Amino acid sequence: MVNREEIEYKITNMYAVREDEFVQYVGQDIGQVSMKATAEKWYTLFHASFYNLQSELSLNLRRERPMILMYFQKKGISAFKADQTFFIPEHTHSLNYLEEFRSTYNLSKGSNIEHLCVKIEPHQFLETLMDTRDDDIVYNFLRRQEGFVTMNAPRHFTPMIHQSLYDLINNPYKGGLGKCYRENIVRNLLVHQLAVFCDAEKALMPEDSKLHKRDIDLLHDIKNYLDQHFLEINSLQDLSRKFCINSFKLKYGFKKLFDTPVMKYIDDQKMQYARLQLQYSDINIVDLADELGYNHQNNFTTAFKRKFGYTPAMVR
């Protein structure tokens, strides 16, 4: 029978090496523990779950060379102890550049936790980039000389992240196609996280006399609000009143900062949410249309098909 120490050793070792591997432990004295590692040339993807643990686990994680760590907490709350203890809540993510990594991952008895993380090898990823410039956000992040840690300030999942993690876990392809599909998702997630955590939008935005710093800060607050409360906003006027900003500045500034109209951003969030609901739940399409603010199911169906190329009914 496998004991706690053996599980801790195995899982810790999987985090340390770059190899394809899958382990699963199930038992009354253990609970359910599973870990899958997928190693590619410039990154390693880990998908771990710990359900109904019957005793605590302590994983001593170590790495002596630089890495980029993309972390996604799907279920439960994870606790990492280094110089300080970081608690990462459910449905949040963080992006980190670590010159070295020393942390203890503590899982308490009764835990129900699931997470995905991606370890990127900066120098090997740089070799895959073509025609980069010194002012390129991705290029400069990969060539950092100092640490960058956001585990103490994770951000909530957007529908795009929910969908990307679903696609990673349920990769429909094998072999070379599966590898290409997975790599594209990892790249997209990295770009998304860079935009969120490194203020890439600000860095790319030219000076604009129409937008002051307080306007830019407010627009970022609005975007963060919409990532969590997009279902509550049905019109530009609703959003303008809520944040006491005139509609022109809201439309102009949001488009300038984030390169998309604000109402389109809300609609895109709603469509991603709708697809997730259709994939994960048995919600009625009529009820879903009503939740999204559509007066008629046909209007929702038309908008959904315009976005994804297929109708809501075809998801199931």
mmCIF file of C-alpha atoms in Angstrom:
data_model
loop_
_atom_site.group_PDB
_atom_site.id
_atom_site.type_symbol
_atom_site.label_atom_id
_atom_site.label_comp_id
_atom_site.label_asym_id
_atom_site.label_seq_id
_atom_site.Cartn_x
_atom_site.Cartn_y
_atom_site.Cartn_z
ATOM 1 C CA MET A 1 0.000 0.000 0.000
ATOM 2 C CA VAL A 2 1.285 3.446 -0.900
ATOM 3 C CA ASN A 3 1.884 5.729 2.068
ATOM 4 C CA ARG A 4 1.891 9.492 2.386
ATOM 5 C CA GLU A 5 5.672 9.844 2.136
ATOM 6 C CA GLU A 6 5.766 7.925 -1.142
ATOM 7 C CA ILE A 7 3.048 10.132 -2.635
ATOM 8 C CA GLU A 8 4.845 13.290 -1.513
ATOM 9 C CA TYR A 9 8.127 12.072 -3.008
ATOM 10 C CA LYS A 10 6.541 11.083 -6.318
ATOM 11 C CA ILE A 11 4.559 14.282 -6.832
ATOM 12 C CA THR A 12 7.491 16.471 -5.765
ATOM 13 C CA ASN A 13 9.789 14.677 -8.207
ATOM 14 C CA MET A 14 7.295 15.122 -11.061
ATOM 15 C CA TYR A 15 7.294 18.875 -10.484
ATOM 16 C CA ALA A 16 11.106 18.893 -10.544
ATOM 17 C CA VAL A 17 11.802 17.019 -13.786
ATOM 18 C CA ARG A 18 10.695 17.567 -17.379
ATOM 19 C CA GLU A 19 9.111 14.271 -18.390
ATOM 20 C CA ASP A 20 5.733 13.006 -19.568
ATOM 21 C CA GLU A 21 4.154 11.114 -16.706
ATOM 22 C CA PHE A 22 0.804 10.335 -15.119
ATOM 23 C CA VAL A 23 0.137 8.969 -11.629
ATOM 24 C CA GLN A 24 -3.054 8.362 -9.707
ATOM 25 C CA TYR A 25 -3.628 7.169 -6.165
ATOM 26 C CA VAL A 26 -7.066 6.217 -4.875
ATOM 27 C CA GLY A 27 -7.882 4.623 -1.537
ATOM 28 C CA GLN A 28 -9.749 4.987 1.726
ATOM 29 C CA ASP A 29 -6.540 5.941 3.522
ATOM 30 C CA ILE A 30 -5.487 8.378 0.798
ATOM 31 C CA GLY A 31 -8.459 9.958 -0.920
ATOM 32 C CA GLN A 32 -7.874 10.678 -4.594
ATOM 33 C CA VAL A 33 -4.630 12.141 -5.922
ATOM 34 C CA SER A 34 -3.756 12.507 -9.597
ATOM 35 C CA MET A 35 -1.002 14.290 -11.453
ATOM 36 C CA LYS A 36 -0.281 14.549 -15.170
ATOM 37 C CA ALA A 37 2.861 16.136 -16.579
ATOM 38 C CA THR A 38 3.247 16.908 -20.282
ATOM 39 C CA ALA A 39 6.752 18.000 -21.279
ATOM 40 C CA GLU A 40 7.536 19.889 -24.480
ATOM 41 C CA LYS A 41 10.677 21.630 -25.719
ATOM 42 C CA TRP A 42 10.074 24.983 -24.030
ATOM 43 C CA TYR A 43 7.389 24.279 -21.433
ATOM 44 C CA THR A 44 5.953 21.628 -19.117
ATOM 45 C CA LEU A 45 2.231 21.482 -18.360
ATOM 46 C CA PHE A 46 1.030 20.070 -15.034
ATOM 47 C CA HIS A 47 -2.547 19.162 -14.156
ATOM 48 C CA ALA A 48 -2.982 18.100 -10.532
ATOM 49 C CA SER A 49 -6.014 17.244 -8.419
ATOM 50 C CA PHE A 50 -6.314 16.331 -4.751
ATOM 51 C CA TYR A 51 -9.774 15.263 -3.598
ATOM 52 C CA ASN A 52 -11.011 14.211 -0.171
ATOM 53 C CA LEU A 53 -7.483 13.889 1.212
ATOM 54 C CA GLN A 54 -7.375 11.648 4.273
ATOM 55 C CA SER A 55 -4.131 13.157 5.569
ATOM 56 C CA GLU A 56 -2.171 16.325 4.910
ATOM 57 C CA LEU A 57 0.476 16.435 2.197
ATOM 58 C CA SER A 58 3.561 18.630 2.119
ATOM 59 C CA LEU A 59 5.429 19.060 -1.172
ATOM 60 C CA ASN A 60 8.858 20.706 -1.068
ATOM 61 C CA LEU A 61 9.237 22.368 -4.458
ATOM 62 C CA ARG A 62 12.692 23.441 -5.621
ATOM 63 C CA ARG A 63 14.203 24.860 -8.794
ATOM 64 C CA GLU A 64 17.627 26.469 -9.123
ATOM 65 C CA ARG A 65 17.345 28.108 -12.558
ATOM 66 C CA PRO A 66 15.019 30.819 -13.954
ATOM 67 C CA MET A 67 11.524 29.938 -15.098
ATOM 68 C CA ILE A 68 8.202 31.508 -15.936
ATOM 69 C CA LEU A 69 5.391 30.002 -13.868
ATOM 70 C CA MET A 70 1.813 30.360 -15.110
ATOM 71 C CA TYR A 71 -0.549 29.172 -12.379
ATOM 72 C CA PHE A 72 -4.308 28.518 -12.576
ATOM 73 C CA GLN A 73 -6.341 27.532 -9.498
ATOM 74 C CA LYS A 74 -9.426 25.679 -10.767
ATOM 75 C CA LYS A 75 -10.826 24.432 -7.437
ATOM 76 C CA GLY A 76 -10.186 25.034 -3.763
ATOM 77 C CA ILE A 77 -7.541 27.230 -2.148
ATOM 78 C CA SER A 78 -3.834 26.451 -2.447
ATOM 79 C CA ALA A 79 -1.211 27.532 0.090
ATOM 80 C CA PHE A 80 2.456 28.015 -0.833
ATOM 81 C CA LYS A 81 4.969 28.901 1.868
ATOM 82 C CA ALA A 82 8.223 30.616 0.909
ATOM 83 C CA ASP A 83 9.480 33.830 2.543
ATOM 84 C CA GLN A 84 5.788 34.448 3.094
ATOM 85 C CA THR A 85 2.677 32.320 2.688
ATOM 86 C CA PHE A 86 0.616 32.815 -0.462
ATOM 87 C CA PHE A 87 -3.030 31.740 -0.552
ATOM 88 C CA ILE A 88 -4.403 31.340 -4.068
ATOM 89 C CA PRO A 89 -8.223 31.262 -4.157
ATOM 90 C CA GLU A 90 -10.439 29.257 -6.478
ATOM 91 C CA HIS A 91 -10.822 30.532 -10.054
ATOM 92 C CA THR A 92 -7.777 32.811 -9.915
ATOM 93 C CA HIS A 93 -4.492 32.873 -11.821
ATOM 94 C CA SER A 94 -1.015 34.347 -11.507
ATOM 95 C CA LEU A 95 2.036 34.933 -13.696
ATOM 96 C CA ASN A 96 5.532 34.792 -12.221
ATOM 97 C CA TYR A 97 9.144 35.113 -13.350
ATOM 98 C CA LEU A 98 11.305 33.315 -10.792
ATOM 99 C CA GLU A 99 15.095 33.321 -10.810
ATOM 100 C CA GLU A 100 14.880 30.364 -8.460
ATOM 101 C CA PHE A 101 11.982 28.731 -6.682
ATOM 102 C CA ARG A 102 11.841 27.346 -3.153
ATOM 103 C CA SER A 103 8.426 26.766 -1.661
ATOM 104 C CA THR A 104 6.422 24.300 0.373
ATOM 105 C CA TYR A 105 3.016 23.403 -1.044
ATOM 106 C CA ASN A 106 0.798 22.454 1.884
ATOM 107 C CA LEU A 107 -2.404 20.470 1.364
ATOM 108 C CA SER A 108 -4.528 19.977 4.457
ATOM 109 C CA LYS A 109 -6.641 16.949 5.333
ATOM 110 C CA GLY A 110 -10.015 17.030 3.587
ATOM 111 C CA SER A 111 -8.726 19.239 0.770
ATOM 112 C CA ASN A 112 -10.481 19.344 -2.591
ATOM 113 C CA ILE A 113 -8.048 21.112 -4.896
ATOM 114 C CA GLU A 114 -7.392 21.189 -8.628
ATOM 115 C CA HIS A 115 -4.886 23.340 -10.472
ATOM 116 C CA LEU A 116 -2.968 23.633 -13.707
ATOM 117 C CA CYS A 117 0.428 25.229 -14.038
ATOM 118 C CA VAL A 118 2.867 25.772 -16.867
ATOM 119 C CA LYS A 119 6.620 26.012 -16.347
ATOM 120 C CA ILE A 120 8.260 27.848 -19.250
ATOM 121 C CA GLU A 121 11.980 27.658 -19.997
ATOM 122 C CA PRO A 122 12.720 31.309 -20.931
ATOM 123 C CA HIS A 123 15.794 30.781 -23.109
ATOM 124 C CA GLN A 124 14.254 27.902 -25.049
ATOM 125 C CA PHE A 125 11.047 29.852 -25.613
ATOM 126 C CA LEU A 126 13.083 32.798 -26.902
ATOM 127 C CA GLU A 127 14.467 30.544 -29.633
ATOM 128 C CA THR A 128 10.927 30.041 -30.973
ATOM 129 C CA LEU A 129 10.259 33.771 -31.389
ATOM 130 C CA MET A 130 10.914 35.370 -34.749
ATOM 131 C CA ASP A 131 11.414 39.033 -35.692
ATOM 132 C CA THR A 132 11.298 40.290 -32.103
ATOM 133 C CA ARG A 133 12.261 43.849 -31.153
ATOM 134 C CA ASP A 134 13.767 45.279 -28.006
ATOM 135 C CA ASP A 135 10.436 46.925 -27.155
ATOM 136 C CA ASP A 136 8.462 43.676 -27.545
ATOM 137 C CA ILE A 137 6.550 42.851 -24.334
ATOM 138 C CA VAL A 138 6.965 39.068 -24.577
ATOM 139 C CA TYR A 139 10.634 39.325 -25.554
ATOM 140 C CA ASN A 140 11.483 41.614 -22.655
ATOM 141 C CA PHE A 141 9.587 39.502 -20.131
ATOM 142 C CA LEU A 142 11.540 36.412 -21.181
ATOM 143 C CA ARG A 143 14.835 38.296 -20.799
ATOM 144 C CA ARG A 144 14.113 39.696 -17.343
ATOM 145 C CA GLN A 145 16.978 39.980 -14.880
ATOM 146 C CA GLU A 146 14.806 40.357 -11.796
ATOM 147 C CA GLY A 147 11.916 38.445 -10.284
ATOM 148 C CA PHE A 148 8.245 39.121 -10.976
ATOM 149 C CA VAL A 149 5.741 37.574 -8.547
ATOM 150 C CA THR A 150 1.940 37.891 -8.558
ATOM 151 C CA MET A 151 1.031 34.906 -6.382
ATOM 152 C CA ASN A 152 0.277 37.449 -3.665
ATOM 153 C CA ALA A 153 -2.159 39.254 -5.991
ATOM 154 C CA PRO A 154 -3.826 36.700 -8.297
ATOM 155 C CA ARG A 155 -6.569 37.787 -10.690
ATOM 156 C CA HIS A 156 -9.945 36.175 -11.274
ATOM 157 C CA PHE A 157 -10.491 33.912 -14.257
ATOM 158 C CA THR A 158 -12.119 35.490 -17.267
ATOM 159 C CA PRO A 159 -14.393 33.375 -19.490
ATOM 160 C CA MET A 160 -11.465 33.179 -21.920
ATOM 161 C CA ILE A 161 -9.308 31.510 -19.258
ATOM 162 C CA HIS A 162 -12.123 29.141 -18.267
ATOM 163 C CA GLN A 163 -12.481 28.115 -21.903
ATOM 164 C CA SER A 164 -8.733 27.757 -22.481
ATOM 165 C CA LEU A 165 -8.299 25.508 -19.443
ATOM 166 C CA TYR A 166 -11.252 23.407 -20.574
ATOM 167 C CA ASP A 167 -9.641 23.046 -24.003
ATOM 168 C CA LEU A 168 -6.278 22.108 -22.473
ATOM 169 C CA ILE A 169 -7.799 19.401 -20.290
ATOM 170 C CA ASN A 170 -10.031 18.083 -23.076
ATOM 171 C CA ASN A 171 -7.574 18.252 -25.974
ATOM 172 C CA PRO A 172 -9.440 16.431 -28.791
ATOM 173 C CA TYR A 173 -6.278 15.682 -30.783
ATOM 174 C CA LYS A 174 -3.386 13.240 -30.461
ATOM 175 C CA GLY A 175 0.198 13.258 -31.671
ATOM 176 C CA GLY A 176 1.469 16.251 -33.599
ATOM 177 C CA LEU A 177 -1.961 17.871 -33.888
ATOM 178 C CA GLY A 178 -2.482 17.595 -30.136
ATOM 179 C CA LYS A 179 0.941 19.109 -29.486
ATOM 180 C CA CYS A 180 0.241 22.053 -31.826
ATOM 181 C CA TYR A 181 -3.237 22.592 -30.343
ATOM 182 C CA ARG A 182 -1.868 22.565 -26.784
ATOM 183 C CA GLU A 183 1.054 24.866 -27.599
ATOM 184 C CA ASN A 184 -1.231 27.480 -29.171
ATOM 185 C CA ILE A 185 -3.403 27.523 -26.041
ATOM 186 C CA VAL A 186 -0.361 27.961 -23.788
ATOM 187 C CA ARG A 187 0.892 30.849 -25.948
ATOM 188 C CA ASN A 188 -2.519 32.538 -25.879
ATOM 189 C CA LEU A 189 -2.734 32.174 -22.099
ATOM 190 C CA LEU A 190 0.714 33.722 -21.698
ATOM 191 C CA VAL A 191 -0.250 36.705 -23.864
ATOM 192 C CA HIS A 192 -3.458 37.126 -21.861
ATOM 193 C CA GLN A 193 -1.563 37.029 -18.562
ATOM 194 C CA LEU A 194 1.062 39.478 -19.786
ATOM 195 C CA ALA A 195 -1.697 41.899 -20.743
ATOM 196 C CA VAL A 196 -3.281 41.526 -17.301
ATOM 197 C CA PHE A 197 -0.224 41.591 -15.063
ATOM 198 C CA CYS A 198 2.312 43.671 -16.979
ATOM 199 C CA ASP A 199 -0.002 46.465 -18.144
ATOM 200 C CA ALA A 200 0.930 45.756 -21.735
ATOM 201 C CA GLU A 201 -1.963 47.926 -22.805
ATOM 202 C CA LYS A 202 -0.434 50.973 -21.115
ATOM 203 C CA ALA A 203 2.997 50.243 -22.514
ATOM 204 C CA LEU A 204 1.658 50.079 -26.041
ATOM 205 C CA MET A 205 -0.564 53.128 -25.783
ATOM 206 C CA PRO A 206 0.844 56.401 -27.138
ATOM 207 C CA GLU A 207 0.479 59.594 -25.162
ATOM 208 C CA ASP A 208 -3.064 60.861 -25.432
ATOM 209 C CA SER A 209 -4.093 64.265 -24.156
ATOM 210 C CA LYS A 210 -7.720 63.111 -23.932
ATOM 211 C CA LEU A 211 -6.872 60.536 -21.243
ATOM 212 C CA HIS A 212 -5.312 61.491 -17.928
ATOM 213 C CA LYS A 213 -3.786 59.024 -15.490
ATOM 214 C CA ARG A 214 -6.930 58.984 -13.362
ATOM 215 C CA ASP A 215 -8.966 58.148 -16.484
ATOM 216 C CA ILE A 216 -6.627 55.278 -17.355
ATOM 217 C CA ASP A 217 -6.759 53.926 -13.798
ATOM 218 C CA LEU A 218 -10.551 54.127 -13.825
ATOM 219 C CA LEU A 219 -10.777 52.331 -17.176
ATOM 220 C CA HIS A 220 -8.623 49.512 -15.826
ATOM 221 C CA ASP A 221 -10.939 49.309 -12.808
ATOM 222 C CA ILE A 222 -13.905 49.123 -15.192
ATOM 223 C CA LYS A 223 -12.300 46.302 -17.160
ATOM 224 C CA ASN A 224 -11.536 44.375 -13.961
ATOM 225 C CA TYR A 225 -15.140 44.878 -12.863
ATOM 226 C CA LEU A 226 -16.480 43.634 -16.202
ATOM 227 C CA ASP A 227 -14.369 40.480 -15.967
ATOM 228 C CA GLN A 228 -16.469 39.480 -12.951
ATOM 229 C CA HIS A 229 -19.797 41.264 -13.431
ATOM 230 C CA PHE A 230 -20.404 41.274 -17.187
ATOM 231 C CA LEU A 231 -23.834 39.682 -16.680
ATOM 232 C CA GLU A 232 -24.989 42.732 -14.723
ATOM 233 C CA ILE A 233 -24.368 45.268 -17.506
ATOM 234 C CA ASN A 234 -26.835 45.505 -20.383
ATOM 235 C CA SER A 235 -26.108 48.961 -21.758
ATOM 236 C CA LEU A 236 -23.416 51.598 -22.040
ATOM 237 C CA GLN A 237 -25.557 53.891 -19.905
ATOM 238 C CA ASP A 238 -25.621 51.335 -17.067
ATOM 239 C CA LEU A 239 -21.836 51.225 -17.018
ATOM 240 C CA SER A 240 -21.411 55.001 -17.354
ATOM 241 C CA ARG A 241 -23.704 55.653 -14.392
ATOM 242 C CA LYS A 242 -22.081 53.011 -12.222
ATOM 243 C CA PHE A 243 -18.590 54.482 -12.615
ATOM 244 C CA CYS A 244 -19.588 58.149 -13.040
ATOM 245 C CA ILE A 245 -17.835 58.493 -16.379
ATOM 246 C CA ASN A 246 -19.324 60.093 -19.476
ATOM 247 C CA SER A 247 -20.145 57.711 -22.287
ATOM 248 C CA PHE A 248 -17.772 59.337 -24.800
ATOM 249 C CA LYS A 249 -14.741 58.978 -22.541
ATOM 250 C CA LEU A 250 -15.785 55.425 -21.674
ATOM 251 C CA LYS A 251 -16.113 54.388 -25.321
ATOM 252 C CA TYR A 252 -13.037 56.267 -26.508
ATOM 253 C CA GLY A 253 -10.772 55.325 -23.606
ATOM 254 C CA PHE A 254 -11.739 51.652 -23.468
ATOM 255 C CA LYS A 255 -11.149 51.229 -27.188
ATOM 256 C CA LYS A 256 -7.843 53.104 -26.947
ATOM 257 C CA LEU A 257 -6.547 51.079 -24.005
ATOM 258 C CA PHE A 258 -7.840 47.614 -24.807
ATOM 259 C CA ASP A 259 -8.260 47.735 -28.584
ATOM 260 C CA THR A 260 -11.907 46.653 -28.475
ATOM 261 C CA PRO A 261 -15.199 48.537 -28.011
ATOM 262 C CA VAL A 262 -16.491 48.246 -24.466
ATOM 263 C CA MET A 263 -19.874 46.743 -25.426
ATOM 264 C CA LYS A 264 -18.179 44.222 -27.711
ATOM 265 C CA TYR A 265 -15.949 43.260 -24.782
ATOM 266 C CA ILE A 266 -19.041 42.636 -22.656
ATOM 267 C CA ASP A 267 -20.733 40.664 -25.438
ATOM 268 C CA ASP A 268 -17.613 38.530 -25.934
ATOM 269 C CA GLN A 269 -17.505 37.758 -22.207
ATOM 270 C CA LYS A 270 -21.173 36.780 -22.294
ATOM 271 C CA MET A 271 -20.687 34.502 -25.301
ATOM 272 C CA GLN A 272 -17.717 32.741 -23.686
ATOM 273 C CA TYR A 273 -19.778 32.335 -20.517
ATOM 274 C CA ALA A 274 -22.679 30.943 -22.539
ATOM 275 C CA ARG A 275 -20.487 28.349 -24.226
ATOM 276 C CA LEU A 276 -19.094 27.244 -20.867
ATOM 277 C CA GLN A 277 -22.600 26.884 -19.448
ATOM 278 C CA LEU A 278 -23.651 24.798 -22.434
ATOM 279 C CA GLN A 279 -20.583 22.583 -22.039
ATOM 280 C CA TYR A 280 -20.626 22.149 -18.276
ATOM 281 C CA SER A 281 -24.286 22.360 -17.226
ATOM 282 C CA ASP A 282 -27.725 21.245 -18.346
ATOM 283 C CA ILE A 283 -29.179 24.769 -18.373
ATOM 284 C CA ASN A 284 -32.084 25.342 -20.737
ATOM 285 C CA ILE A 285 -31.168 27.510 -23.734
ATOM 286 C CA VAL A 286 -34.201 29.748 -23.154
ATOM 287 C CA ASP A 287 -33.126 30.332 -19.538
ATOM 288 C CA LEU A 288 -29.554 30.994 -20.629
ATOM 289 C CA ALA A 289 -30.710 33.582 -23.163
ATOM 290 C CA ASP A 290 -32.735 35.281 -20.445
ATOM 291 C CA GLU A 291 -29.756 35.276 -18.042
ATOM 292 C CA LEU A 292 -27.643 36.993 -20.689
ATOM 293 C CA GLY A 293 -30.242 39.729 -21.166
ATOM 294 C CA TYR A 294 -31.769 38.657 -24.489
ATOM 295 C CA ASN A 295 -35.499 39.233 -24.913
ATOM 296 C CA HIS A 296 -35.829 36.349 -27.352
ATOM 297 C CA GLN A 297 -34.010 33.047 -27.708
ATOM 298 C CA ASN A 298 -33.649 33.605 -31.455
ATOM 299 C CA ASN A 299 -31.617 36.765 -30.853
ATOM 300 C CA PHE A 300 -29.275 34.826 -28.576
ATOM 301 C CA THR A 301 -28.965 31.980 -31.082
ATOM 302 C CA THR A 302 -28.114 34.437 -33.865
ATOM 303 C CA ALA A 303 -25.466 36.192 -31.745
ATOM 304 C CA PHE A 304 -23.965 32.880 -30.604
ATOM 305 C CA LYS A 305 -23.723 31.556 -34.162
ATOM 306 C CA ARG A 306 -22.175 34.814 -35.356
ATOM 307 C CA LYS A 307 -19.518 34.480 -32.651
ATOM 308 C CA PHE A 308 -18.664 30.768 -32.906
ATOM 309 C CA GLY A 309 -20.019 29.624 -36.258
ATOM 310 C CA TYR A 310 -22.499 27.135 -34.781
ATOM 311 C CA THR A 311 -25.724 27.314 -32.774
ATOM 312 C CA PRO A 312 -26.074 26.760 -29.004
ATOM 313 C CA ALA A 313 -27.938 23.500 -29.631
ATOM 314 C CA MET A 314 -24.930 22.127 -31.520
ATOM 315 C CA VAL A 315 -22.710 22.387 -28.419
ATOM 316 C CA ARG A 316 -24.532 19.445 -26.845
#
